CSV table of C-alpha atoms in Angstrom, one decimal:
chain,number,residue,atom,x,y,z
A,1,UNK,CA,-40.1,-14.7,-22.2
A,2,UNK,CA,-38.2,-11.9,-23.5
A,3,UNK,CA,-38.6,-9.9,-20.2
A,4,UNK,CA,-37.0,-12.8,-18.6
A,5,UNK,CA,-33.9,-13.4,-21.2
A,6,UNK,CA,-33.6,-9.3,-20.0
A,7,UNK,CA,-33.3,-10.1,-16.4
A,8,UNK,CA,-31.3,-13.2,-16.4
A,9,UNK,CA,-28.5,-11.6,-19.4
A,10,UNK,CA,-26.9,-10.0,-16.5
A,11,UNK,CA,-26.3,-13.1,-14.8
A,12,UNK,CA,-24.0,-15.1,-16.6
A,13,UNK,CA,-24.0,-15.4,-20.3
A,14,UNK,CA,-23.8,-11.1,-20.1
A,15,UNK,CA,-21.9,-11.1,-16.5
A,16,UNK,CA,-20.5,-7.6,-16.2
A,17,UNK,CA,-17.6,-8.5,-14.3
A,18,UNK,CA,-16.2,-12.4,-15.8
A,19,UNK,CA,-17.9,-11.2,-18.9
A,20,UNK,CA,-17.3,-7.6,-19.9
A,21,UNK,CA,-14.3,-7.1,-17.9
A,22,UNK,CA,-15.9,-3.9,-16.5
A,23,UNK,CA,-16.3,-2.8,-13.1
A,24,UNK,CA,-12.9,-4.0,-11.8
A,25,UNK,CA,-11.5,-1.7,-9.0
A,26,UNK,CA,-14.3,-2.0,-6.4
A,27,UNK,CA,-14.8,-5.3,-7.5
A,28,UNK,CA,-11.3,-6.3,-5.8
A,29,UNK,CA,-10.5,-3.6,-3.5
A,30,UNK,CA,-13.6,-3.8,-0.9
A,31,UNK,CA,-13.8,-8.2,-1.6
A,32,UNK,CA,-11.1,-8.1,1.5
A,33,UNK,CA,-14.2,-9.9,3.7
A,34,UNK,CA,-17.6,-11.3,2.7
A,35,UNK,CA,-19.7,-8.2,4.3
A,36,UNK,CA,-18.0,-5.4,2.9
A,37,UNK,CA,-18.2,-6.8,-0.9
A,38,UNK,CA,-22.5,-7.7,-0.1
A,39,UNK,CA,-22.5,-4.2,1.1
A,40,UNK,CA,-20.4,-2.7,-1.9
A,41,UNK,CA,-23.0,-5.4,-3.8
A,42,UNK,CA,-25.7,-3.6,-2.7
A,43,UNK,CA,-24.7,0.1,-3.2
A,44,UNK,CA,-23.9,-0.7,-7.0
A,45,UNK,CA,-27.5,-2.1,-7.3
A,46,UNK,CA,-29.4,0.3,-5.7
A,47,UNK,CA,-27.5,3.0,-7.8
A,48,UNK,CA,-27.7,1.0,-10.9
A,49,UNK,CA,-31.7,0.4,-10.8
A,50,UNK,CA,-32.7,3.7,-9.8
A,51,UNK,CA,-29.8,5.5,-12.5
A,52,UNK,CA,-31.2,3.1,-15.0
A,53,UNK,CA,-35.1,4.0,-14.3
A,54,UNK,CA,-34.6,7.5,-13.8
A,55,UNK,CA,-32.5,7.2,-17.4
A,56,UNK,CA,-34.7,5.7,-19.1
A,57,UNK,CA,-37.7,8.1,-17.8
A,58,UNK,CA,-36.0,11.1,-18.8
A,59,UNK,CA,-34.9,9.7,-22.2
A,60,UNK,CA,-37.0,11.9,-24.4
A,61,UNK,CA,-36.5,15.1,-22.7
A,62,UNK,CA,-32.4,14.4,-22.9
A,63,UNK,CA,-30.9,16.2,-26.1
A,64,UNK,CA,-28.7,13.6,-27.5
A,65,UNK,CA,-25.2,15.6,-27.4
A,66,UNK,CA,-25.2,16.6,-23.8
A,67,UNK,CA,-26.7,13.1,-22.7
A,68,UNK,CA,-23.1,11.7,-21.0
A,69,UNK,CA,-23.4,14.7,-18.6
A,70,UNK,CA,-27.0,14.2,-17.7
A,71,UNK,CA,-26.2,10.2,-17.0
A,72,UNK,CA,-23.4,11.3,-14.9
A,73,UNK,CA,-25.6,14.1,-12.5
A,74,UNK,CA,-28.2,11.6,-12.4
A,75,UNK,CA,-25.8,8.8,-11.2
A,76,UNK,CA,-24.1,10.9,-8.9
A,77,UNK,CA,-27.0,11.8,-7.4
A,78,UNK,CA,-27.9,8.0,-6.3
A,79,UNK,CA,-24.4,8.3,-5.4
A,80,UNK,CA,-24.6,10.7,-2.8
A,81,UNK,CA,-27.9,9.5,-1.4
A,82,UNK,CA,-26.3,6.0,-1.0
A,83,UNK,CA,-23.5,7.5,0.8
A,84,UNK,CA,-25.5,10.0,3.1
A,85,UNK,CA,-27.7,6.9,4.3
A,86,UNK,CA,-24.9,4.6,4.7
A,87,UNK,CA,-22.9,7.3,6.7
A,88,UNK,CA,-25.9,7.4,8.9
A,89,UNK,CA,-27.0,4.4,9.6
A,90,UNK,CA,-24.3,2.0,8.9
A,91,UNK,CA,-21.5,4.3,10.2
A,92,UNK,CA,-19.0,1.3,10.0
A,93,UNK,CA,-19.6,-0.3,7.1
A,94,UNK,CA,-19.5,3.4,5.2
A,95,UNK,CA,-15.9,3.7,6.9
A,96,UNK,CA,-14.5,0.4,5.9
A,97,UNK,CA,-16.0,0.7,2.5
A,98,UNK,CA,-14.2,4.6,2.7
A,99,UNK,CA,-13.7,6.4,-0.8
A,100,UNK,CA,-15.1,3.4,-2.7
A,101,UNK,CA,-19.1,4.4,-2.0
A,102,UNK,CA,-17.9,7.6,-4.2
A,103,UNK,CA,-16.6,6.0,-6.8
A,104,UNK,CA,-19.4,4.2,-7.9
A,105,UNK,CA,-19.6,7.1,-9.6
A,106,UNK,CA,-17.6,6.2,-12.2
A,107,UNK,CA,-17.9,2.6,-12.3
A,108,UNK,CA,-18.1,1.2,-15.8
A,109,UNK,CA,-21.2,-0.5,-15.4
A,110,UNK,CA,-23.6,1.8,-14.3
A,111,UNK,CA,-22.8,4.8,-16.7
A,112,UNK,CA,-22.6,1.6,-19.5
A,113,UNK,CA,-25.8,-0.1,-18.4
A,114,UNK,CA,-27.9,3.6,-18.7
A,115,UNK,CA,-25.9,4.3,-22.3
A,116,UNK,CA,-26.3,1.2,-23.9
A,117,UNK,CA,-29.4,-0.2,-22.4
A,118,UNK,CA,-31.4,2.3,-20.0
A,119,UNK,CA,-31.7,5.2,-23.0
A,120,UNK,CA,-32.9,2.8,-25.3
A,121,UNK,CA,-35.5,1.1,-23.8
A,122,UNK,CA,-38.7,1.4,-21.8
A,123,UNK,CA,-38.7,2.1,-17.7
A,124,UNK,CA,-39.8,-1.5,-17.1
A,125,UNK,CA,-37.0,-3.0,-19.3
A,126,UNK,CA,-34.6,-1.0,-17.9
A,127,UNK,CA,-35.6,-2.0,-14.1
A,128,UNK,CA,-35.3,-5.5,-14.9
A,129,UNK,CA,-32.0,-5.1,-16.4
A,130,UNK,CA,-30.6,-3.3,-13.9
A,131,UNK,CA,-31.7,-5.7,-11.2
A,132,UNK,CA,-30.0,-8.7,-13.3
A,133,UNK,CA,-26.8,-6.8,-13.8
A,134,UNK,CA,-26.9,-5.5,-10.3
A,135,UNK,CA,-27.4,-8.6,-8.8
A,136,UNK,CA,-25.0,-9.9,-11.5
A,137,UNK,CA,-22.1,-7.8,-10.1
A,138,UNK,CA,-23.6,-8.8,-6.6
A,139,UNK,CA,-22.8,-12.6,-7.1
A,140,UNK,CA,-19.5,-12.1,-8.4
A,141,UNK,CA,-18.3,-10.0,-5.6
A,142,UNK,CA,-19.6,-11.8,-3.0
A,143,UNK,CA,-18.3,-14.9,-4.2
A,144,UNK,CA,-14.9,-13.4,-4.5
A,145,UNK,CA,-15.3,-11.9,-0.9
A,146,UNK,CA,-16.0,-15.2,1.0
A,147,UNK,CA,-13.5,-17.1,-1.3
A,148,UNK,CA,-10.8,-14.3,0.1
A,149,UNK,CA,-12.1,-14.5,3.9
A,150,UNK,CA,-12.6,-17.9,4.1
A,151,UNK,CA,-8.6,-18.6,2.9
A,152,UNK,CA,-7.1,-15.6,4.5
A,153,UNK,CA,-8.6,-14.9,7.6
A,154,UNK,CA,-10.4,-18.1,8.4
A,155,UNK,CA,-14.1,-16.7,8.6
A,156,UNK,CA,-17.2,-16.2,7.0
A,157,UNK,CA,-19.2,-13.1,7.0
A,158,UNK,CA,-17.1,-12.7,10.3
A,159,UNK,CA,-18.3,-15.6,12.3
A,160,UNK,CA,-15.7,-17.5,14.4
A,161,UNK,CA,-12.6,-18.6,12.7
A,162,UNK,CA,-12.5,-22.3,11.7
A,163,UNK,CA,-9.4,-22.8,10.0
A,164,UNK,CA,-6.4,-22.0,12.5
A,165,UNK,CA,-3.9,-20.9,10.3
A,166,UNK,CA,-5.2,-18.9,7.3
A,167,UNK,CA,-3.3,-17.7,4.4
A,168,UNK,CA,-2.7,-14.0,5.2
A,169,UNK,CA,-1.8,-13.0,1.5
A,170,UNK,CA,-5.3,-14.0,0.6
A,171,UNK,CA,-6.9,-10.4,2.6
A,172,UNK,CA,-4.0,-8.3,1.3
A,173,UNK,CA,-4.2,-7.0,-1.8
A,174,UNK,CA,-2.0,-9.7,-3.6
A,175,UNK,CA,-5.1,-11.7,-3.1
A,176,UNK,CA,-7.3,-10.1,-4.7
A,177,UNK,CA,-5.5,-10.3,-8.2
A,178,UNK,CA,-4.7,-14.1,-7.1
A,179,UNK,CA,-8.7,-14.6,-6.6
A,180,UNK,CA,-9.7,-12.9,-9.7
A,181,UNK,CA,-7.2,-14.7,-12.4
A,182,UNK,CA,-8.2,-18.1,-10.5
A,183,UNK,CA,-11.6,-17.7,-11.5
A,184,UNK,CA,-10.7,-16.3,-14.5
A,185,UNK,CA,-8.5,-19.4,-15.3
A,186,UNK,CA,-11.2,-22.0,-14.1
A,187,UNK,CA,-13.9,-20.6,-16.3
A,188,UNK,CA,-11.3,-20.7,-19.4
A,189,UNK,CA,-10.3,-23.6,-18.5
A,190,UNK,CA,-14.3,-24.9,-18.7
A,191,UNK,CA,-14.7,-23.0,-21.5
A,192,UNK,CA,-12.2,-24.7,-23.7
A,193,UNK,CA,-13.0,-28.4,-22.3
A,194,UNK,CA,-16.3,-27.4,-23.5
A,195,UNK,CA,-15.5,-26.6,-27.1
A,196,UNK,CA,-12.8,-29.7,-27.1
A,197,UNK,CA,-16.0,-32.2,-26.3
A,198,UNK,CA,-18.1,-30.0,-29.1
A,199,UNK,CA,-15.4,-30.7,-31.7
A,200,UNK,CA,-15.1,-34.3,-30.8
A,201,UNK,CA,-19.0,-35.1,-31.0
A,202,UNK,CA,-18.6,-32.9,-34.7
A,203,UNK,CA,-15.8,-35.4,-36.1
A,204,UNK,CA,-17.7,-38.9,-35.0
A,205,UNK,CA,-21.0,-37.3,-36.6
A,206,UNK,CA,-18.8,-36.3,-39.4
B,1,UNK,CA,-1.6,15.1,8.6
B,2,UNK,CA,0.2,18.6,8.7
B,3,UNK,CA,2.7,17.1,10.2
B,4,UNK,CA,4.3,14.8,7.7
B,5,UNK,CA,6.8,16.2,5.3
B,6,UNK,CA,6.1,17.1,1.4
B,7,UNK,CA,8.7,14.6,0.8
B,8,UNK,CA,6.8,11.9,3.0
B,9,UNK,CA,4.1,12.8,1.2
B,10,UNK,CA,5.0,12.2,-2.2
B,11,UNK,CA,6.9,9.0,-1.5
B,12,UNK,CA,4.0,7.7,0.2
B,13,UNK,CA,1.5,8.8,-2.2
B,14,UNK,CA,4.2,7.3,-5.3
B,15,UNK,CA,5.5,4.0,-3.7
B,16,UNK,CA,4.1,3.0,-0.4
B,17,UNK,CA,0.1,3.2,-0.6
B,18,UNK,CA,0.3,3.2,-4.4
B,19,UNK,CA,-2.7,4.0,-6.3
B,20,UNK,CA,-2.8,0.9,-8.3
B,21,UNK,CA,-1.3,-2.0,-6.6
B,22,UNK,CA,-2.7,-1.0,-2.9
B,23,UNK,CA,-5.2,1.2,-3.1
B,24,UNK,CA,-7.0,-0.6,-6.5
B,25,UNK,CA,-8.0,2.6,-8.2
B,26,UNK,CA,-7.9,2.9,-11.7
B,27,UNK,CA,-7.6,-0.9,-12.4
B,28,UNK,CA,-9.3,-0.5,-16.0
B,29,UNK,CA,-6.5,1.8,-17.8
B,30,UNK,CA,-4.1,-0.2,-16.0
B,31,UNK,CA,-5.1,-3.8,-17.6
B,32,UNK,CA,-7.0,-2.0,-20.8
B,33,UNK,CA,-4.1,-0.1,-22.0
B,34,UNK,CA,-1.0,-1.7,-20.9
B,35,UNK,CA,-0.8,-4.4,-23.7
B,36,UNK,CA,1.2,-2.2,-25.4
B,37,UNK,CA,4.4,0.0,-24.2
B,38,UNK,CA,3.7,2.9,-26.0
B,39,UNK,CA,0.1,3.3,-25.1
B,40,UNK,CA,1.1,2.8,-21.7
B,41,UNK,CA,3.2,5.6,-21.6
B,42,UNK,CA,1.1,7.8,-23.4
B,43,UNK,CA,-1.4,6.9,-20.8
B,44,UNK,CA,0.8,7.8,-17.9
B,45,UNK,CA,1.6,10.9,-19.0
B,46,UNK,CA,-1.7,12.3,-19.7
B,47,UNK,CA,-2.7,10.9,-16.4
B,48,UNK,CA,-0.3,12.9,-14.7
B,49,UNK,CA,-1.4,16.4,-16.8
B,50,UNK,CA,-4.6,16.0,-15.8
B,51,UNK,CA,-4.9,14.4,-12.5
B,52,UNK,CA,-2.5,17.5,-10.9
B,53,UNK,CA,-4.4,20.6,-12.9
B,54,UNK,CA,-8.0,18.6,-12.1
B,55,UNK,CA,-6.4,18.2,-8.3
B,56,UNK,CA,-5.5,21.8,-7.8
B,57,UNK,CA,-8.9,22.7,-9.7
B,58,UNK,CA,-11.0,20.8,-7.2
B,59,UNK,CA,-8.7,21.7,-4.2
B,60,UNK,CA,-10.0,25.3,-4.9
B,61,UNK,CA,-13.5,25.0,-5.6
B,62,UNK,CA,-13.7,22.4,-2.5
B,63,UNK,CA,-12.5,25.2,0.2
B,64,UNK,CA,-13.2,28.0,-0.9
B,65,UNK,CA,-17.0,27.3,-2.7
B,66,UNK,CA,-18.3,24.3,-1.5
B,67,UNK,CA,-17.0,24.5,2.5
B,68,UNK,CA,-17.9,28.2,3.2
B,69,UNK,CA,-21.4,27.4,1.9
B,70,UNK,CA,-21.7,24.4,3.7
B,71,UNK,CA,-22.7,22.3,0.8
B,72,UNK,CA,-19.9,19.8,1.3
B,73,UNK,CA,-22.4,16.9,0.1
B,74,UNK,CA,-22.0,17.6,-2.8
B,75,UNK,CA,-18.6,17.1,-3.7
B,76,UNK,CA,-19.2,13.8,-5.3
B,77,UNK,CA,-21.9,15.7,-8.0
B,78,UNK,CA,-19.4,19.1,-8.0
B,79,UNK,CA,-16.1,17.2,-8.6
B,80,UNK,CA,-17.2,15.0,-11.5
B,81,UNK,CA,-18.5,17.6,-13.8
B,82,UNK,CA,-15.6,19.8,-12.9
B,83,UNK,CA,-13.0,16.9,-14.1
B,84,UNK,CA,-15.5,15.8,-16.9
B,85,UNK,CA,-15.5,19.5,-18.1
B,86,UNK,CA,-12.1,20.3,-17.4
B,87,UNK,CA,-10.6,17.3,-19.7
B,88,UNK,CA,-12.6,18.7,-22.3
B,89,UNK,CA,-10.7,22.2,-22.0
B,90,UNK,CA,-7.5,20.8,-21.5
B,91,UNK,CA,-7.9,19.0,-24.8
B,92,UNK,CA,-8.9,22.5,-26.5
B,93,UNK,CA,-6.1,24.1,-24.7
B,94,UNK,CA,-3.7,21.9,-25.5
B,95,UNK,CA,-4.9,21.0,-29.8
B,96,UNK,CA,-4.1,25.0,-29.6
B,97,UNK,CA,-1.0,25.8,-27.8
B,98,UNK,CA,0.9,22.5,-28.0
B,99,UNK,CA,-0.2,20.8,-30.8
B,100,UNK,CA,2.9,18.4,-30.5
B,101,UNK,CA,1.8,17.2,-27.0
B,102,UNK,CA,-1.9,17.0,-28.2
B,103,UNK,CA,-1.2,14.7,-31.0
B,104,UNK,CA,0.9,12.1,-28.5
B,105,UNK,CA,-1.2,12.4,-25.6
B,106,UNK,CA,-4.6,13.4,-27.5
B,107,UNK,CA,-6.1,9.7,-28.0
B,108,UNK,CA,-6.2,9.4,-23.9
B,109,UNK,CA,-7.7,12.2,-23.0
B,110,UNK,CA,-11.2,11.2,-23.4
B,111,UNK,CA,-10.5,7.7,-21.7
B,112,UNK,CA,-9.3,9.8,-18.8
B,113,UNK,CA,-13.0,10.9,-17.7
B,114,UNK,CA,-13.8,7.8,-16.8
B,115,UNK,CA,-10.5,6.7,-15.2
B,116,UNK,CA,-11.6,6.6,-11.4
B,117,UNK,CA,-8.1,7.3,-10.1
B,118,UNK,CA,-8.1,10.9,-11.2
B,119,UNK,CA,-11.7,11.4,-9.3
B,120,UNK,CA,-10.1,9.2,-6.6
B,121,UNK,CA,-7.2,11.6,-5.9
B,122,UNK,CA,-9.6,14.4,-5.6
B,123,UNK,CA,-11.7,12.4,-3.0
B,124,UNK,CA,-8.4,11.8,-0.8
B,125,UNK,CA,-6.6,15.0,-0.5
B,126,UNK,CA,-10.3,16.5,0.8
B,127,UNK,CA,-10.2,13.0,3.2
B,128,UNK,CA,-6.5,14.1,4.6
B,129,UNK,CA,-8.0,17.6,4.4
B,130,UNK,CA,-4.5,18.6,2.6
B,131,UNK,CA,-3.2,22.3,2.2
B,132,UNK,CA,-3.2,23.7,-1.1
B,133,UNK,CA,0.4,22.4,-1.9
B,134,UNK,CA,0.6,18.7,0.0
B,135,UNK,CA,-2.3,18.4,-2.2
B,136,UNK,CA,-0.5,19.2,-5.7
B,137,UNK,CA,2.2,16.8,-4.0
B,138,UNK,CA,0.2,14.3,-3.7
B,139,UNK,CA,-1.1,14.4,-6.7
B,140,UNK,CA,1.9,14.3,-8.6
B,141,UNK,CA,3.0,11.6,-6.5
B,142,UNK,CA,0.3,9.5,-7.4
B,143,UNK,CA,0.5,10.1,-11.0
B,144,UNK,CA,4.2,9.3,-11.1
B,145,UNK,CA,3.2,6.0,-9.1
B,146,UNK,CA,0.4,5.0,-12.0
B,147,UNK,CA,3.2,5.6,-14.3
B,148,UNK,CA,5.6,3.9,-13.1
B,149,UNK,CA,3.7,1.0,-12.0
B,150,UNK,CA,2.1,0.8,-15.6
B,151,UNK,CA,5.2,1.1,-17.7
B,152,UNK,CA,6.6,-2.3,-15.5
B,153,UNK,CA,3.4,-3.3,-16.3
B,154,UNK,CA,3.6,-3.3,-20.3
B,155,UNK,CA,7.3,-4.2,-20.4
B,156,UNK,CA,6.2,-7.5,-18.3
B,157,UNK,CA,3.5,-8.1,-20.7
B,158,UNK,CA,4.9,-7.8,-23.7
B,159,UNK,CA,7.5,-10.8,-22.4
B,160,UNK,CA,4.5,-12.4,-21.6
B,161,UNK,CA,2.9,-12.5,-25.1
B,162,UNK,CA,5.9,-14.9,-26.7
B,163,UNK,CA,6.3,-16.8,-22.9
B,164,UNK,CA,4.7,-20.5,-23.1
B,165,UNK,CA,1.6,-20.0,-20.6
B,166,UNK,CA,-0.9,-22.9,-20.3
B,167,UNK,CA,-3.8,-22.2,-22.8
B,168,UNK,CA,-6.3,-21.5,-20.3
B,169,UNK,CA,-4.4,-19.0,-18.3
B,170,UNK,CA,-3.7,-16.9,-21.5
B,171,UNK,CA,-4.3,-13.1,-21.8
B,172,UNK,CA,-6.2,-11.6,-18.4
B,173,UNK,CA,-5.7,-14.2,-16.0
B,174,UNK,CA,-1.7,-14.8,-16.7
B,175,UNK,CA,-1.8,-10.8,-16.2
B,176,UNK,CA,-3.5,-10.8,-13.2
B,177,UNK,CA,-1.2,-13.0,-11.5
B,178,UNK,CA,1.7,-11.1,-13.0
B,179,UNK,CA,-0.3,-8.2,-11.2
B,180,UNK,CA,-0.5,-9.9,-7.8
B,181,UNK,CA,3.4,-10.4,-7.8
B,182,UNK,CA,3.9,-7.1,-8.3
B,183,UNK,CA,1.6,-5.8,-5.6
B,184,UNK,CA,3.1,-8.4,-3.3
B,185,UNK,CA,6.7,-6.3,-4.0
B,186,UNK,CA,5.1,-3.0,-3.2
B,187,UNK,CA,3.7,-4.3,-0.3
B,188,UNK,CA,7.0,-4.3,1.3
B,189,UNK,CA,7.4,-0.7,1.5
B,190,UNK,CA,4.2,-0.7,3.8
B,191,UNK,CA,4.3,1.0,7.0
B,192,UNK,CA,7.3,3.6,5.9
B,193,UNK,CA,6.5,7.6,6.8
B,194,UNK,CA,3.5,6.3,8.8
B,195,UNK,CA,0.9,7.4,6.1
């Protein structure tokens, strides 16, 4: 039971991205089309399970002041593996994702997820929460991807276009921000109906 | 790229592919710090100190350590340490020999680290493969962007704080769409000195 509160936290109710506010820049500057952000998605996870393993491995060998610098070799590492293999085999892909596979390195979540999480907990733990957070992040940015090529260029995952005349704002980078506070906004907005209808059912018990 | 002047440079790297607005690097500082105007500036200006010293640092060690030995691969492990590391001397250097700046600027420092623009203008001027100057250029053009583009940033906000916006917009998503008008401005520069 608790294994599986471990893997879901990442999903929602601990969401890195809606949640935490962490994890922003990729988050809306690759989300231009659906398969970019599931390959950004991916990346992050992959770096994010194996830095959070390999963490929490090495966790009693790590002398506690230098530990920051060890987390960020070890991440970089994934990092460069990640971008090595995606230069070779998905050569277009790696170019339209550009300097962004780099800077996973220092993407919030990963160095937070191995500080707060990975170095205090055992191996198995730490997989399972880096495959919720990971997949976590995942969600989110594919969600915001096909939201933003779906209204701005009229596609999904770049089929052929069904809506003739998109909104081209949505694929610059104006969209992004527009996307982002949307959702933001609608899951507020739930939010406080939710706490309205709680306070109403408190009164008529009261 | 040699053939694009310093000047294009610079105005490119400041106004027309700016770092925050088109190029979405370094997003976190820019919403985390900006509630306030002081702290925004404060920001900026340690930004720029240490993104053009870090840029220069990692210009050197790229071409003339990392290139010659062939072990361009890792540039992603090499440059993070060396900014990480070099933040942390800065801070020595500067709690020494200019206290006065240190106690303005001291706070950001450490936030710095893990601000990706800084890494991210490292990244680029090896991607342009820039001479030793276009790359301190750029580099100071891109700080001077982040700072300008944060300091409109905080003055907007603090408006926003006392401005009637529906409940459920309040705080990050009013700012985000305060942020999508501004990047829809900057867009208009796009295309200018053909960077």
């Amino acid at each position: 039971m608790n294994r599986l509160k471990t893997l879901t936290n990442g999903l929602i109710r601990e969401n890195p991205v809606l949640v935490l506010m962490i994890g922003l820049c990729p988050l809306l500057a690759v989300s231009n089309n659906a398969i970019n952000a599931l390959g950004m998605g991916i990346a992050a996870t992959f770096v994010l399970i194996c830095s959070n393993v390999v963490i929490s491995l090495i966790r009693g060998v790590i002398p506690d002041q230098i530990r920051i610098p060890v987390f960020i070799v070890v991440i970089s590492t994934f990092v460069t593996i990640i971008d090595l293999m995606m230069a070779s085999y998905l050569p277009p892909l790696h170019k339209s994702l550009g300097i962004f596979v780099p800077l996973i390195v220092v993407n919030c979540i990963i160095l937070g997820r191995g500080e707060a999480f990975a170095y205090r907990n055992r191996v198995f733990d730490a997989l399972l929460d880096g495959i919720g957070m990971g997949v976590g992040f995942t969600l989110v940015i594919v969600l915001i991807g096909i939201i933003r090529e779906v209204s701005g260029n009229g596609t999904i995952f770049g089929s052929a276009r069904f809506i003739a005349h998109p909104a081209m704002i949505m694929i610059l980078p104006p969209g992004a921000f527009i996307t982002i506070g949307s959702l933001m906004g609608i899951l507020n907005w739930t939010r406080n109906r939710q706490s309205e209808k709680d306070m109403i059912k408190k009164e008529e018990k009261e | 790229m040699n053939e694009i002047s310093l000047f294009g440079i610079f105005l490119s790297a400041m106004i027309v592919n700016n770092i925050v607005l088109i190029r979405f690097i370094g997003l976190c500082p820019f919403f985390g710090v900006s509630g306030r105007m002081e702290s925004a500036i404060g920001m900026g200006m340690a930004v720029i100190f240490v993104m053009t010293v870090s840029s220069a640092v990692t210009w050197v060690i790229y071409n003339y350590l990392l290139v010659p030995m062939g072990l361009e691969f890792l540039k992603i492990v090499t440059f993070i340490l060396v900014i990480a590391s070099l933040v942390q001397l800065e801070e020595l250097f500067m709690k020494k020999y200019i206290p006065n700046l240190y106690k303005s600027l001291g706070i950001y420092l450490p936030l710095i680290t893990t601000n990706c623009a800084i890494l991210a203008a490292s990244f680029l001027h090896v991607d342009y493969s820039f001479s030793f100057i276009q790359a301190l250029v750029y580099a100071i053009g891109v700080s001077l962007g982040f700072i300008v583009v944060i300091i409109l940033f905080a003055g907007i906000r603090e408006r926003l704080d006392t401005a009637p916006v529906p409940k459920a917009l309040a705080g990050y998503p009013i700012a985000f769409f305060t942020a999508a008008l501004m990047s829809l401005a900057f867009l208009g520069f796009k295309g200018l000195f053909g960077l």
